[in-house]
């Protein structure tokens, strides 16, 4: 009986190892990790390199489920803390927060002892965050490659915003070239039913993917249906990005709101 159980266990292990995905093999090879970092945007690296979370859309963390729902924070004043392991990125994190706060009513402050729901910035394989307020210590992952603009992009995710290219009406504006997408990464290009606030599709939104995100061959995965130079930019929030934040957090109804 013991011999039979041992054989069954060995068979199960062999089958599991035989079915391991290529990406998990990549994750175990340090030199291949470095190659991925050279070839791919930092917002895609958390999914390509991290085995601990179920991820969709590259930089979106969903824990153990894939229910993409972004809940707004109860107030526009968001508590945060920064891990000591990335103290050196404090200036960049504050600069990203300033990008969001400059023209909106959303602000950020260091958490106090009584605040249990807060953003916690820590080291990661790439740039990644959950969507909306999840409650408790909410991690935002930052790799050294994450720029100020990448961090601002993640902060907008934490406020409840999805990627622009996942809008239901995207076919009017972009074409997805599935043949160029890394196998197994197609979920990053699904559409979702989200709030658009009746704002036009924004090719240059800080929340829009670039042309070659998750490309398997260096060719575009997203092609705009008109000539656009800055699709996928991470330099600034666009006017429509600002309007979305203002709409979601009721900035126009608050006294002293910024314009």
mmCIF file of C-alpha atoms in Angstrom:
data_model
loop_
_atom_site.group_PDB
_atom_site.id
_atom_site.type_symbol
_atom_site.label_atom_id
_atom_site.label_comp_id
_atom_site.label_asym_id
_atom_site.label_seq_id
_atom_site.Cartn_x
_atom_site.Cartn_y
_atom_site.Cartn_z
ATOM 1 C CA UNK A 1 0.000 0.000 0.000
ATOM 2 C CA UNK A 2 2.807 2.404 0.950
ATOM 3 C CA UNK A 3 4.649 1.623 -2.279
ATOM 4 C CA UNK A 4 1.498 2.338 -4.302
ATOM 5 C CA UNK A 5 0.970 5.674 -2.527
ATOM 6 C CA UNK A 6 4.582 6.631 -3.153
ATOM 7 C CA UNK A 7 4.248 5.830 -6.853
ATOM 8 C CA UNK A 8 1.046 7.864 -7.090
ATOM 9 C CA UNK A 9 2.739 10.796 -5.380
ATOM 10 C CA UNK A 10 5.701 10.642 -7.764
ATOM 11 C CA UNK A 11 3.341 10.469 -10.748
ATOM 12 C CA UNK A 12 1.398 13.506 -9.521
ATOM 13 C CA UNK A 13 4.601 15.483 -9.060
ATOM 14 C CA UNK A 14 5.798 14.524 -12.527
ATOM 15 C CA UNK A 15 2.512 15.597 -14.094
ATOM 16 C CA UNK A 16 2.594 18.915 -12.244
ATOM 17 C CA UNK A 17 6.155 19.613 -13.323
ATOM 18 C CA UNK A 18 5.347 18.635 -16.888
ATOM 19 C CA UNK A 19 2.520 21.167 -16.982
ATOM 20 C CA UNK A 20 4.472 24.086 -15.529
ATOM 21 C CA UNK A 21 4.072 27.205 -17.631
ATOM 22 C CA UNK A 22 6.968 28.811 -19.546
ATOM 23 C CA UNK A 23 6.493 32.017 -17.544
ATOM 24 C CA UNK A 24 7.137 30.210 -14.263
ATOM 25 C CA UNK A 25 10.331 28.815 -15.727
ATOM 26 C CA UNK A 26 11.300 32.349 -16.723
ATOM 27 C CA UNK A 27 10.684 33.523 -13.177
ATOM 28 C CA UNK A 28 13.197 30.986 -11.852
ATOM 29 C CA UNK A 29 16.007 32.100 -14.189
ATOM 30 C CA UNK A 30 17.705 35.367 -13.069
ATOM 31 C CA UNK A 31 19.295 36.077 -16.468
ATOM 32 C CA UNK A 32 15.904 35.741 -18.163
ATOM 33 C CA UNK A 33 14.370 38.091 -15.597
ATOM 34 C CA UNK A 34 16.894 40.719 -16.632
ATOM 35 C CA UNK A 35 16.032 40.146 -20.294
ATOM 36 C CA UNK A 36 12.341 40.682 -19.509
ATOM 37 C CA UNK A 37 13.158 43.939 -17.733
ATOM 38 C CA UNK A 38 15.012 45.185 -20.807
ATOM 39 C CA UNK A 39 12.240 44.269 -23.244
ATOM 40 C CA UNK A 40 9.051 45.099 -21.346
ATOM 41 C CA UNK A 41 7.451 48.102 -19.674
ATOM 42 C CA UNK A 42 7.744 48.104 -15.843
ATOM 43 C CA UNK A 43 3.942 48.014 -15.570
ATOM 44 C CA UNK A 44 3.945 44.552 -17.178
ATOM 45 C CA UNK A 45 6.739 43.042 -15.080
ATOM 46 C CA UNK A 46 4.721 42.255 -11.950
ATOM 47 C CA UNK A 47 2.555 39.818 -13.910
ATOM 48 C CA UNK A 48 5.490 38.369 -15.821
ATOM 49 C CA UNK A 49 7.640 37.822 -12.718
ATOM 50 C CA UNK A 50 5.347 37.442 -9.685
ATOM 51 C CA UNK A 51 3.790 34.090 -8.762
ATOM 52 C CA UNK A 52 2.042 35.234 -5.585
ATOM 53 C CA UNK A 53 -0.973 37.110 -6.971
ATOM 54 C CA UNK A 54 -3.623 36.588 -9.618
ATOM 55 C CA UNK A 55 -2.986 39.546 -11.910
ATOM 56 C CA UNK A 56 -4.891 41.033 -14.793
ATOM 57 C CA UNK A 57 -3.944 43.939 -17.028
ATOM 58 C CA UNK A 58 -0.298 43.723 -16.115
ATOM 59 C CA UNK A 59 -0.111 45.983 -13.085
ATOM 60 C CA UNK A 60 -3.494 45.213 -11.478
ATOM 61 C CA UNK A 61 -3.392 43.031 -8.366
ATOM 62 C CA UNK A 62 -6.539 41.068 -7.592
ATOM 63 C CA UNK A 63 -5.409 38.781 -4.784
ATOM 64 C CA UNK A 64 -6.820 35.313 -5.381
ATOM 65 C CA UNK A 65 -9.718 36.371 -7.607
ATOM 66 C CA UNK A 66 -10.249 38.196 -10.875
ATOM 67 C CA UNK A 67 -13.182 40.396 -9.947
ATOM 68 C CA UNK A 68 -12.212 43.811 -11.287
ATOM 69 C CA UNK A 69 -14.184 46.265 -9.175
ATOM 70 C CA UNK A 70 -12.745 49.565 -8.011
ATOM 71 C CA UNK A 71 -14.319 51.072 -4.895
ATOM 72 C CA UNK A 72 -13.687 54.753 -4.220
ATOM 73 C CA UNK A 73 -12.165 55.828 -0.921
ATOM 74 C CA UNK A 74 -14.678 57.297 1.555
ATOM 75 C CA UNK A 75 -12.931 60.681 1.560
ATOM 76 C CA UNK A 76 -10.510 62.322 -0.894
ATOM 77 C CA UNK A 77 -7.825 62.484 1.805
ATOM 78 C CA UNK A 78 -5.856 59.245 1.402
ATOM 79 C CA UNK A 79 -3.512 57.924 4.121
ATOM 80 C CA UNK A 80 -0.260 56.270 3.080
ATOM 81 C CA UNK A 81 2.964 54.807 4.418
ATOM 82 C CA UNK A 82 6.251 53.895 2.742
ATOM 83 C CA UNK A 83 8.284 50.782 3.487
ATOM 84 C CA UNK A 84 11.797 51.426 4.769
ATOM 85 C CA UNK A 85 13.096 49.252 1.904
ATOM 86 C CA UNK A 86 12.158 51.992 -0.593
ATOM 87 C CA UNK A 87 12.847 55.094 1.503
ATOM 88 C CA UNK A 88 15.021 56.254 -1.382
ATOM 89 C CA UNK A 89 11.915 56.539 -3.579
ATOM 90 C CA UNK A 90 10.051 58.877 -1.212
ATOM 91 C CA UNK A 91 10.686 61.941 -3.380
ATOM 92 C CA UNK A 92 9.354 60.142 -6.475
ATOM 93 C CA UNK A 93 6.269 58.906 -4.617
ATOM 94 C CA UNK A 94 5.512 62.416 -3.343
ATOM 95 C CA UNK A 95 6.012 63.826 -6.852
ATOM 96 C CA UNK A 96 3.520 61.288 -8.224
ATOM 97 C CA UNK A 97 1.020 62.217 -5.520
ATOM 98 C CA UNK A 98 1.472 65.878 -6.436
ATOM 99 C CA UNK A 99 0.632 65.057 -10.068
ATOM 100 C CA UNK A 100 -2.725 63.709 -8.879
ATOM 101 C CA UNK A 101 -3.415 66.409 -6.281
ATOM 102 C CA UNK A 102 -2.452 69.462 -8.328
ATOM 103 C CA UNK A 103 -5.774 69.838 -10.170
ATOM 104 C CA UNK A 104 -8.068 67.656 -8.044
ATOM 105 C CA UNK A 105 -9.380 67.608 -4.488
ATOM 106 C CA UNK A 106 -7.597 64.325 -3.736
ATOM 107 C CA UNK A 107 -4.763 64.674 -1.224
ATOM 108 C CA UNK A 108 -2.405 62.300 0.558
ATOM 109 C CA UNK A 109 -1.063 62.280 4.113
ATOM 110 C CA UNK A 110 1.114 60.009 6.223
ATOM 111 C CA UNK A 111 -1.131 57.613 8.122
ATOM 112 C CA UNK A 112 -1.644 58.171 11.813
ATOM 113 C CA UNK A 113 -1.990 55.504 14.466
ATOM 114 C CA UNK A 114 -5.771 55.318 14.248
ATOM 115 C CA UNK A 115 -6.020 54.870 10.463
ATOM 116 C CA UNK A 116 -6.312 51.223 9.443
ATOM 117 C CA UNK A 117 -7.070 51.722 5.725
ATOM 118 C CA UNK A 118 -4.061 53.114 3.881
ATOM 119 C CA UNK A 119 -1.742 52.745 0.890
ATOM 120 C CA UNK A 120 1.549 51.012 1.603
ATOM 121 C CA UNK A 121 4.320 51.531 -0.941
ATOM 122 C CA UNK A 122 6.855 48.700 -1.059
ATOM 123 C CA UNK A 123 9.394 47.010 -3.316
ATOM 124 C CA UNK A 124 8.113 44.841 -6.178
ATOM 125 C CA UNK A 125 9.133 43.126 -9.419
ATOM 126 C CA UNK A 126 7.424 45.887 -11.397
ATOM 127 C CA UNK A 127 4.816 48.602 -10.829
ATOM 128 C CA UNK A 128 1.521 47.155 -9.548
ATOM 129 C CA UNK A 129 -1.487 47.941 -7.373
ATOM 130 C CA UNK A 130 -5.024 46.924 -6.511
ATOM 131 C CA UNK A 131 -7.973 48.793 -8.017
ATOM 132 C CA UNK A 132 -9.879 51.039 -5.630
ATOM 133 C CA UNK A 133 -10.058 50.943 -1.848
ATOM 134 C CA UNK A 134 -9.790 47.356 -0.572
ATOM 135 C CA UNK A 135 -9.508 48.167 3.123
ATOM 136 C CA UNK A 136 -6.609 47.588 5.484
ATOM 137 C CA UNK A 137 -2.964 47.840 4.500
ATOM 138 C CA UNK A 138 -3.191 48.147 0.711
ATOM 139 C CA UNK A 139 0.085 47.403 -1.024
ATOM 140 C CA UNK A 140 1.431 49.320 -4.007
ATOM 141 C CA UNK A 141 4.471 47.612 -5.533
ATOM 142 C CA UNK A 142 7.312 49.631 -7.044
ATOM 143 C CA UNK A 143 10.442 48.347 -8.759
ATOM 144 C CA UNK A 144 13.485 50.574 -9.345
ATOM 145 C CA UNK A 145 12.359 50.879 -12.985
ATOM 146 C CA UNK A 146 9.076 52.599 -12.017
ATOM 147 C CA UNK A 147 9.138 56.285 -12.965
ATOM 148 C CA UNK A 148 7.182 59.099 -11.307
ATOM 149 C CA UNK A 149 4.610 58.738 -14.085
ATOM 150 C CA UNK A 150 4.353 54.986 -13.509
ATOM 151 C CA UNK A 151 3.725 55.653 -9.821
ATOM 152 C CA UNK A 152 1.020 58.212 -10.641
ATOM 153 C CA UNK A 153 -0.577 55.586 -12.901
ATOM 154 C CA UNK A 154 -0.648 53.121 -9.986
ATOM 155 C CA UNK A 155 -2.083 55.751 -7.652
ATOM 156 C CA UNK A 156 -4.971 56.292 -10.075
ATOM 157 C CA UNK A 157 -5.601 52.545 -9.954
ATOM 158 C CA UNK A 158 -5.776 52.724 -6.158
ATOM 159 C CA UNK A 159 -8.328 55.535 -6.484
ATOM 160 C CA UNK A 160 -10.548 53.189 -8.513
ATOM 161 C CA UNK A 161 -9.607 53.731 -12.162
ATOM 162 C CA UNK A 162 -9.176 51.053 -14.832
ATOM 163 C CA UNK A 163 -7.049 51.140 -17.970
ATOM 164 C CA UNK A 164 -8.402 53.334 -20.750
ATOM 165 C CA UNK A 165 -7.919 50.662 -23.421
ATOM 166 C CA UNK A 166 -10.386 48.336 -21.644
ATOM 167 C CA UNK A 167 -13.394 50.591 -22.299
ATOM 168 C CA UNK A 168 -16.327 48.872 -24.006
ATOM 169 C CA UNK A 169 -16.266 51.397 -26.856
ATOM 170 C CA UNK A 170 -12.566 50.954 -27.646
ATOM 171 C CA UNK A 171 -13.142 49.334 -31.082
ATOM 172 C CA UNK A 172 -13.999 52.785 -32.421
ATOM 173 C CA UNK A 173 -10.550 54.014 -31.460
ATOM 174 C CA UNK A 174 -7.987 51.184 -31.339
ATOM 175 C CA UNK A 175 -7.274 47.776 -32.849
ATOM 176 C CA UNK A 176 -5.876 44.951 -30.702
ATOM 177 C CA UNK A 177 -3.396 42.736 -32.569
ATOM 178 C CA UNK A 178 -3.811 39.469 -30.664
ATOM 179 C CA UNK A 179 -1.254 37.675 -32.829
ATOM 180 C CA UNK A 180 1.489 39.833 -31.278
ATOM 181 C CA UNK A 181 0.478 39.316 -27.624
ATOM 182 C CA UNK A 182 2.530 37.023 -25.380
ATOM 183 C CA UNK A 183 0.711 33.700 -25.043
ATOM 184 C CA UNK A 184 -1.301 33.666 -21.814
ATOM 185 C CA UNK A 185 -1.336 37.457 -21.503
ATOM 186 C CA UNK A 186 -4.441 38.045 -23.627
ATOM 187 C CA UNK A 187 -6.513 38.773 -20.509
ATOM 188 C CA UNK A 188 -4.734 42.122 -20.291
ATOM 189 C CA UNK A 189 -6.670 43.292 -23.334
ATOM 190 C CA UNK A 190 -10.209 42.355 -22.280
ATOM 191 C CA UNK A 191 -12.889 45.017 -22.034
ATOM 192 C CA UNK A 192 -14.759 45.908 -18.839
ATOM 193 C CA UNK A 193 -17.958 47.767 -18.095
ATOM 194 C CA UNK A 194 -16.706 50.804 -16.189
ATOM 195 C CA UNK A 195 -17.760 54.395 -15.590
ATOM 196 C CA UNK A 196 -16.600 56.772 -18.327
ATOM 197 C CA UNK A 197 -18.402 59.888 -17.018
ATOM 198 C CA UNK A 198 -19.399 60.554 -20.652
ATOM 199 C CA UNK A 199 -15.826 61.631 -21.405
ATOM 200 C CA UNK A 200 -14.316 60.899 -24.801
ATOM 201 C CA UNK A 201 -11.834 58.089 -25.313
ATOM 202 C CA UNK A 202 -8.386 59.401 -24.418
ATOM 203 C CA UNK A 203 -5.492 57.903 -26.385
ATOM 204 C CA UNK A 204 -2.972 59.884 -24.346
ATOM 205 C CA UNK A 205 -4.432 59.144 -20.909
ATOM 206 C CA UNK A 206 -1.851 58.201 -18.306
ATOM 207 C CA UNK A 207 -4.044 55.098 -17.880
ATOM 208 C CA UNK A 208 -3.672 53.918 -21.507
ATOM 209 C CA UNK A 209 -1.325 51.094 -22.531
ATOM 210 C CA UNK A 210 1.495 51.810 -24.945
ATOM 211 C CA UNK A 211 1.698 50.297 -28.418
ATOM 212 C CA UNK A 212 3.896 47.320 -27.506
ATOM 213 C CA UNK A 213 2.743 46.336 -24.018
ATOM 214 C CA UNK A 214 2.955 42.529 -23.650
ATOM 215 C CA UNK A 215 4.391 42.141 -27.146
ATOM 216 C CA UNK A 216 5.822 38.709 -27.909
ATOM 217 C CA UNK A 217 7.822 39.817 -30.929
ATOM 218 C CA UNK A 218 8.512 43.544 -30.631
ATOM 219 C CA UNK A 219 5.557 44.376 -32.860
ATOM 220 C CA UNK A 220 2.566 46.490 -31.717
ATOM 221 C CA UNK A 221 -0.218 44.930 -29.661
ATOM 222 C CA UNK A 222 -2.357 48.093 -29.836
ATOM 223 C CA UNK A 223 -2.749 50.265 -32.926
ATOM 224 C CA UNK A 224 -4.673 53.556 -32.714
ATOM 225 C CA UNK A 225 -7.212 54.143 -35.461
ATOM 226 C CA UNK A 226 -5.767 57.607 -36.049
ATOM 227 C CA UNK A 227 -2.313 59.130 -35.816
ATOM 228 C CA UNK A 228 -1.342 59.454 -32.131
ATOM 229 C CA UNK A 229 2.194 60.104 -30.918
ATOM 230 C CA UNK A 230 1.864 59.956 -27.138
ATOM 231 C CA UNK A 231 -0.284 56.862 -26.555
ATOM 232 C CA UNK A 232 0.992 55.213 -23.384
ATOM 233 C CA UNK A 233 2.696 58.368 -22.073
ATOM 234 C CA UNK A 234 3.538 58.518 -18.366
ATOM 235 C CA UNK A 235 4.561 62.187 -18.135
ATOM 236 C CA UNK A 236 1.351 63.796 -16.890
ATOM 237 C CA UNK A 237 -2.353 63.453 -16.196
ATOM 238 C CA UNK A 238 -4.376 64.620 -19.189
ATOM 239 C CA UNK A 239 -7.410 66.914 -18.828
ATOM 240 C CA UNK A 240 -9.706 63.880 -19.075
ATOM 241 C CA UNK A 241 -7.700 62.013 -16.405
ATOM 242 C CA UNK A 242 -8.181 65.021 -14.135
ATOM 243 C CA UNK A 243 -11.900 65.211 -14.928
ATOM 244 C CA UNK A 244 -12.386 61.541 -14.077
ATOM 245 C CA UNK A 245 -10.781 61.996 -10.668
ATOM 246 C CA UNK A 246 -12.805 65.133 -10.023
ATOM 247 C CA UNK A 247 -16.051 63.416 -11.014
ATOM 248 C CA UNK A 248 -15.444 60.272 -8.948
ATOM 249 C CA UNK A 249 -14.439 62.161 -5.802
ATOM 250 C CA UNK A 250 -16.975 64.972 -6.133
ATOM 251 C CA UNK A 251 -14.346 67.686 -6.302
ATOM 252 C CA UNK A 252 -16.662 70.217 -7.939
ATOM 253 C CA UNK A 253 -19.038 70.055 -4.978
ATOM 254 C CA UNK A 254 -16.327 70.686 -2.382
ATOM 255 C CA UNK A 255 -15.421 74.119 -1.093
ATOM 256 C CA UNK A 256 -11.972 75.279 -2.089
ATOM 257 C CA UNK A 257 -11.816 72.761 -4.956
ATOM 258 C CA UNK A 258 -8.946 73.157 -7.396
ATOM 259 C CA UNK A 259 -9.379 74.018 -11.055
#
